[in-house]
GROMACS .gro file of C-alpha atoms in nm:
model
  217
    1MET     CA    1  -9.024  -3.753   1.375
    2LYS     CA    2  -8.678  -3.870   1.278
    3MET     CA    3  -8.743  -3.794   0.909
    4VAL     CA    4  -8.865  -3.443   1.001
    5SER     CA    5  -8.548  -3.382   1.203
    6ILE     CA    6  -8.328  -3.499   0.916
    7SER     CA    7  -8.517  -3.278   0.669
    8SER     CA    8  -8.488  -2.979   0.901
    9PHE     CA    9  -8.116  -3.043   0.939
   10ILE     CA   10  -8.067  -3.062   0.561
   11ILE     CA   11  -8.262  -2.740   0.505
   12SER     CA   12  -8.061  -2.567   0.777
   13MET     CA   13  -7.734  -2.680   0.621
   14ILE     CA   14  -7.842  -2.557   0.277
   15PHE     CA   15  -7.931  -2.218   0.427
   16VAL     CA   16  -7.594  -2.197   0.603
   17CYS     CA   17  -7.412  -2.285   0.279
   18LEU     CA   18  -7.603  -2.022   0.081
   19LEU     CA   19  -7.540  -1.759   0.347
   20SER     CA   20  -7.171  -1.847   0.361
   21ALA     CA   21  -7.145  -1.825  -0.018
   22GLN     CA   22  -7.310  -1.483  -0.016
   23LEU     CA   23  -7.074  -1.355   0.255
   24PHE     CA   24  -6.776  -1.502   0.071
   25HIS     CA   25  -6.864  -1.323  -0.251
   26ALA     CA   26  -6.934  -1.001  -0.059
   27ASP     CA   27  -6.583  -1.024   0.087
   28ASP     CA   28  -6.453  -1.073  -0.268
   29ASP     CA   29  -6.608  -0.744  -0.376
   30ILE     CA   30  -6.473  -0.561  -0.071
   31ASN     CA   31  -6.125  -0.694  -0.147
   32CYS     CA   32  -6.177  -0.601  -0.512
   33LEU     CA   33  -6.240  -0.235  -0.431
   34LYS     CA   34  -5.967  -0.227  -0.169
   35SER     CA   35  -5.716  -0.342  -0.430
   36VAL     CA   36  -5.850  -0.102  -0.694
   37LYS     CA   37  -5.802   0.188  -0.453
   38ALA     CA   38  -5.451   0.072  -0.363
   39SER     CA   39  -5.347   0.059  -0.729
   40LEU     CA   40  -5.510   0.380  -0.854
   41ASP     CA   41  -5.519   0.612  -0.553
   42LYS     CA   42  -5.210   0.539  -0.347
   43ASN     CA   43  -5.226   0.876  -0.168
   44ASN     CA   44  -5.596   0.849  -0.078
   45SER     CA   45  -5.658   1.175  -0.261
   46PHE     CA   46  -5.964   1.091  -0.470
   47LEU     CA   47  -6.140   0.791  -0.315
   48LYS     CA   48  -6.167   0.911   0.043
   49SER     CA   49  -6.520   0.775   0.078
   50TRP     CA   50  -6.380   0.426   0.021
   51ASP     CA   51  -6.329   0.351   0.390
   52PHE     CA   52  -6.252  -0.011   0.476
   53THR     CA   53  -6.197   0.030   0.852
   54ASN     CA   54  -6.511  -0.173   0.929
   55GLY     CA   55  -6.367  -0.480   0.759
   56THR     CA   56  -6.631  -0.727   0.648
   57LYS     CA   57  -6.903  -0.491   0.776
   58THR     CA   58  -6.807  -0.233   0.516
   59ASN     CA   59  -7.102  -0.115   0.306
   60VAL     CA   60  -6.953  -0.050  -0.037
   61SER     CA   61  -7.283   0.082  -0.175
   62THR     CA   62  -7.203   0.410   0.006
   63PHE     CA   63  -6.874   0.450  -0.183
   64SER     CA   64  -6.859   0.721  -0.449
   65GLY     CA   65  -6.877   0.576  -0.798
   66ILE     CA   66  -7.004   0.237  -0.684
   67GLU     CA   67  -7.344   0.091  -0.768
   68CYS     CA   68  -7.447  -0.240  -0.612
   69TRP     CA   69  -7.706  -0.492  -0.719
   70ASN     CA   70  -7.865  -0.444  -0.378
   71PRO     CA   71  -7.762  -0.187  -0.114
   72ASP     CA   72  -7.735  -0.461   0.148
   73ASP     CA   73  -7.542  -0.736  -0.027
   74ASN     CA   74  -7.215  -0.560  -0.127
   75ARG     CA   75  -7.217  -0.713  -0.476
   76VAL     CA   76  -7.079  -0.451  -0.715
   77LEU     CA   77  -7.293  -0.387  -1.024
   78SER     CA   78  -7.082  -0.108  -1.173
   79ILE     CA   79  -6.775   0.105  -1.106
   80ASN     CA   80  -6.764   0.464  -1.233
   81LEU     CA   81  -6.437   0.644  -1.160
   82SER     CA   82  -6.452   0.894  -1.444
   83GLY     CA   83  -6.262   1.222  -1.418
   84LEU     CA   84  -6.093   1.167  -1.081
   85GLY     CA   85  -5.733   1.223  -1.187
   86LEU     CA   86  -5.640   0.862  -1.113
   87VAL     CA   87  -5.293   0.742  -1.209
   88GLY     CA   88  -5.174   0.390  -1.283
   89GLN     CA   89  -5.254   0.100  -1.512
   90PHE     CA   90  -5.566  -0.104  -1.573
   91PRO     CA   91  -5.655  -0.247  -1.229
   92LEU     CA   92  -5.632  -0.626  -1.258
   93SER     CA   93  -5.811  -0.666  -0.925
   94VAL     CA   94  -6.148  -0.582  -1.086
   95SER     CA   95  -6.163  -0.955  -1.154
   96LYS     CA   96  -6.266  -0.998  -0.788
   97CYS     CA   97  -6.583  -0.800  -0.856
   98GLY     CA   98  -6.734  -1.106  -1.018
   99SER     CA   99  -7.085  -0.967  -1.074
  100MET     CA  100  -6.981  -0.634  -1.226
  101THR     CA  101  -7.142  -0.534  -1.557
  102GLY     CA  102  -7.015  -0.176  -1.598
  103LEU     CA  103  -6.666  -0.024  -1.575
  104ASP     CA  104  -6.594   0.344  -1.646
  105LEU     CA  105  -6.234   0.460  -1.600
  106SER     CA  106  -6.256   0.746  -1.850
  107ASN     CA  107  -6.097   1.090  -1.818
  108ASN     CA  108  -5.806   0.990  -1.597
  109ASN     CA  109  -5.430   0.949  -1.641
  110LEU     CA  110  -5.417   0.572  -1.676
  111ASN     CA  111  -5.146   0.423  -1.894
  112GLY     CA  112  -5.008   0.093  -2.017
  113SER     CA  113  -5.191  -0.158  -2.231
  114ILE     CA  114  -5.523  -0.337  -2.209
  115PRO     CA  115  -5.457  -0.669  -2.031
  116SER     CA  116  -5.429  -0.960  -2.275
  117ASN     CA  117  -5.669  -1.161  -2.056
  118ILE     CA  118  -5.928  -0.887  -2.016
  119SER     CA  119  -6.218  -1.122  -2.090
  120HIS     CA  120  -6.124  -1.322  -1.780
  121LEU     CA  121  -6.106  -1.006  -1.569
  122ILE     CA  122  -6.444  -0.861  -1.670
  123PRO     CA  123  -6.639  -1.150  -1.827
  124TYR     CA  124  -6.988  -1.005  -1.769
  125VAL     CA  125  -6.924  -0.638  -1.845
  126THR     CA  126  -7.171  -0.484  -2.090
  127SER     CA  127  -7.018  -0.135  -2.089
  128LEU     CA  128  -6.644  -0.056  -2.083
  129ASP     CA  129  -6.523   0.304  -2.106
  130LEU     CA  130  -6.146   0.364  -2.110
  131SER     CA  131  -6.164   0.685  -2.313
  132TYR     CA  132  -5.954   0.997  -2.251
  133ASN     CA  133  -5.659   0.826  -2.088
  134LEU     CA  134  -5.301   0.746  -2.185
  135PHE     CA  135  -5.345   0.379  -2.274
  136SER     CA  136  -5.115   0.258  -2.551
  137GLY     CA  137  -5.005  -0.049  -2.745
  138ASN     CA  138  -5.226  -0.282  -2.945
  139ILE     CA  139  -5.591  -0.349  -2.867
  140THR     CA  140  -5.589  -0.712  -2.758
  141ASP     CA  141  -5.805  -0.950  -2.960
  142ASN     CA  142  -5.906  -1.110  -2.628
  143ILE     CA  143  -6.149  -0.823  -2.580
  144ALA     CA  144  -6.368  -0.993  -2.840
  145ASN     CA  145  -6.433  -1.265  -2.581
  146CYS     CA  146  -6.625  -1.013  -2.367
  147THR     CA  147  -6.938  -1.144  -2.534
  148PHE     CA  148  -7.188  -0.937  -2.333
  149MET     CA  149  -7.034  -0.606  -2.444
  150ASN     CA  150  -7.284  -0.341  -2.559
  151ILE     CA  151  -7.064  -0.032  -2.533
  152LEU     CA  152  -6.688  -0.020  -2.593
  153LYS     CA  153  -6.520   0.322  -2.575
  154LEU     CA  154  -6.144   0.334  -2.629
  155ASN     CA  155  -6.126   0.678  -2.788
  156ASN     CA  156  -5.871   0.949  -2.710
  157ASN     CA  157  -5.582   0.727  -2.611
  158ASN     CA  158  -5.256   0.628  -2.778
  159PHE     CA  159  -5.350   0.287  -2.918
  160THR     CA  160  -5.153   0.169  -3.222
  161GLY     CA  161  -5.167  -0.118  -3.468
  162GLN     CA  162  -5.477  -0.278  -3.613
  163ILE     CA  163  -5.821  -0.314  -3.460
  164PRO     CA  164  -5.876  -0.687  -3.399
  165GLU     CA  165  -6.114  -0.819  -3.664
  166GLN     CA  166  -6.267  -1.042  -3.395
  167ILE     CA  167  -6.440  -0.736  -3.248
  168GLY     CA  168  -6.680  -0.768  -3.540
  169GLN     CA  169  -6.807  -1.087  -3.376
  170LEU     CA  170  -6.944  -0.902  -3.072
  171THR     CA  171  -7.309  -0.950  -3.166
  172ARG     CA  172  -7.444  -0.743  -2.874
  173LEU     CA  173  -7.228  -0.439  -2.950
  174LYS     CA  174  -7.421  -0.113  -3.004
  175LYS     CA  175  -7.148   0.150  -2.968
  176PHE     CA  176  -6.780   0.124  -3.065
  177ASP     CA  177  -6.556   0.430  -3.043
  178VAL     CA  178  -6.182   0.424  -3.114
  179SER     CA  179  -6.151   0.780  -3.245
  180ASN     CA  180  -5.840   0.988  -3.179
  181ASN     CA  181  -5.583   0.712  -3.157
  182GLN     CA  182  -5.302   0.601  -3.390
  183LEU     CA  183  -5.468   0.294  -3.536
  184SER     CA  184  -5.417   0.156  -3.886
  185GLY     CA  185  -5.544  -0.118  -4.115
  186ARG     CA  186  -5.889  -0.250  -4.197
  187VAL     CA  187  -6.176  -0.179  -3.956
  188PRO     CA  188  -6.384  -0.473  -3.826
  189ASP     CA  189  -6.671  -0.613  -4.030
  190PHE     CA  190  -6.984  -0.635  -3.815
  191GLY     CA  191  -7.170  -0.836  -4.076
  192ASN     CA  192  -7.546  -0.838  -4.030
  193ASN     CA  193  -7.510  -0.607  -3.728
  194THR     CA  194  -7.339  -0.328  -3.924
  195ASP     CA  195  -7.644  -0.100  -3.923
  196SER     CA  196  -7.705  -0.144  -3.550
  197VAL     CA  197  -7.352  -0.054  -3.433
  198ALA     CA  198  -7.267   0.316  -3.392
  199VAL     CA  199  -6.896   0.337  -3.479
  200ASN     CA  200  -6.647   0.623  -3.457
  201TYR     CA  201  -6.310   0.584  -3.626
  202ALA     CA  202  -6.228   0.956  -3.661
  203ASN     CA  203  -5.871   1.082  -3.651
  204ASN     CA  204  -5.695   0.753  -3.715
  205ALA     CA  205  -5.520   0.833  -4.042
  206GLY     CA  206  -5.427   0.473  -4.118
  207LEU     CA  207  -5.771   0.311  -4.092
  208CYS     CA  208  -5.962   0.196  -4.398
  209GLY     CA  209  -6.256  -0.017  -4.506
  210GLY     CA  210  -6.614  -0.026  -4.387
  211PRO     CA  211  -6.756   0.330  -4.372
  212LEU     CA  212  -6.408   0.472  -4.445
  213SER     CA  213  -6.206   0.486  -4.766
  214PRO     CA  214  -6.141   0.150  -4.934
  215CYS     CA  215  -5.824  -0.027  -4.830
  216LYS     CA  216  -5.543  -0.035  -5.084
  217HIS     CA  217  -5.436  -0.385  -5.176
   0.00000   0.00000   0.00000
């Protein structure tokens, strides 16, 4: 009987720990979205459905642009805030949405540079769309550490400098679009994956190599 009681106690404790961990991560995702809203929609003009008045009982799966792994667990699968007129810089707080695999911030008025530690902010993202914004500066080579990336859209911004050659090491990449920027230099070499990656380098007068004109030595 004593062994049964001990076993029951251990099982109960494991269940409590798992439940606590789930609630903790759910709170993380709530805080993630709360911070994203605070940084991109300070006047509550575009994300009115993001209502956090219920605290930890908030169901983020009902928020516009939010898809969860499961409607009941508040773990964010993807964030799609395309075309909302949002203003600000890349929201660093997305790092709190630790299970997120998709991020679409396209067609807004976001500016600044891509964070130099972006792979730590969105380590599991398979699709990143920052197109049609006002982002500028160099494309950080740290983005090549987002090893699950399938789709990377950075087109129609104000990026300058060279495309990091390390992007060619993203073996899962299927679509790469940097058209309509101010980029220069040699484009990445995707090696054996060249034929499986749909690339768009249009309207970057300084780019060369790969499917473009040969680079001048």
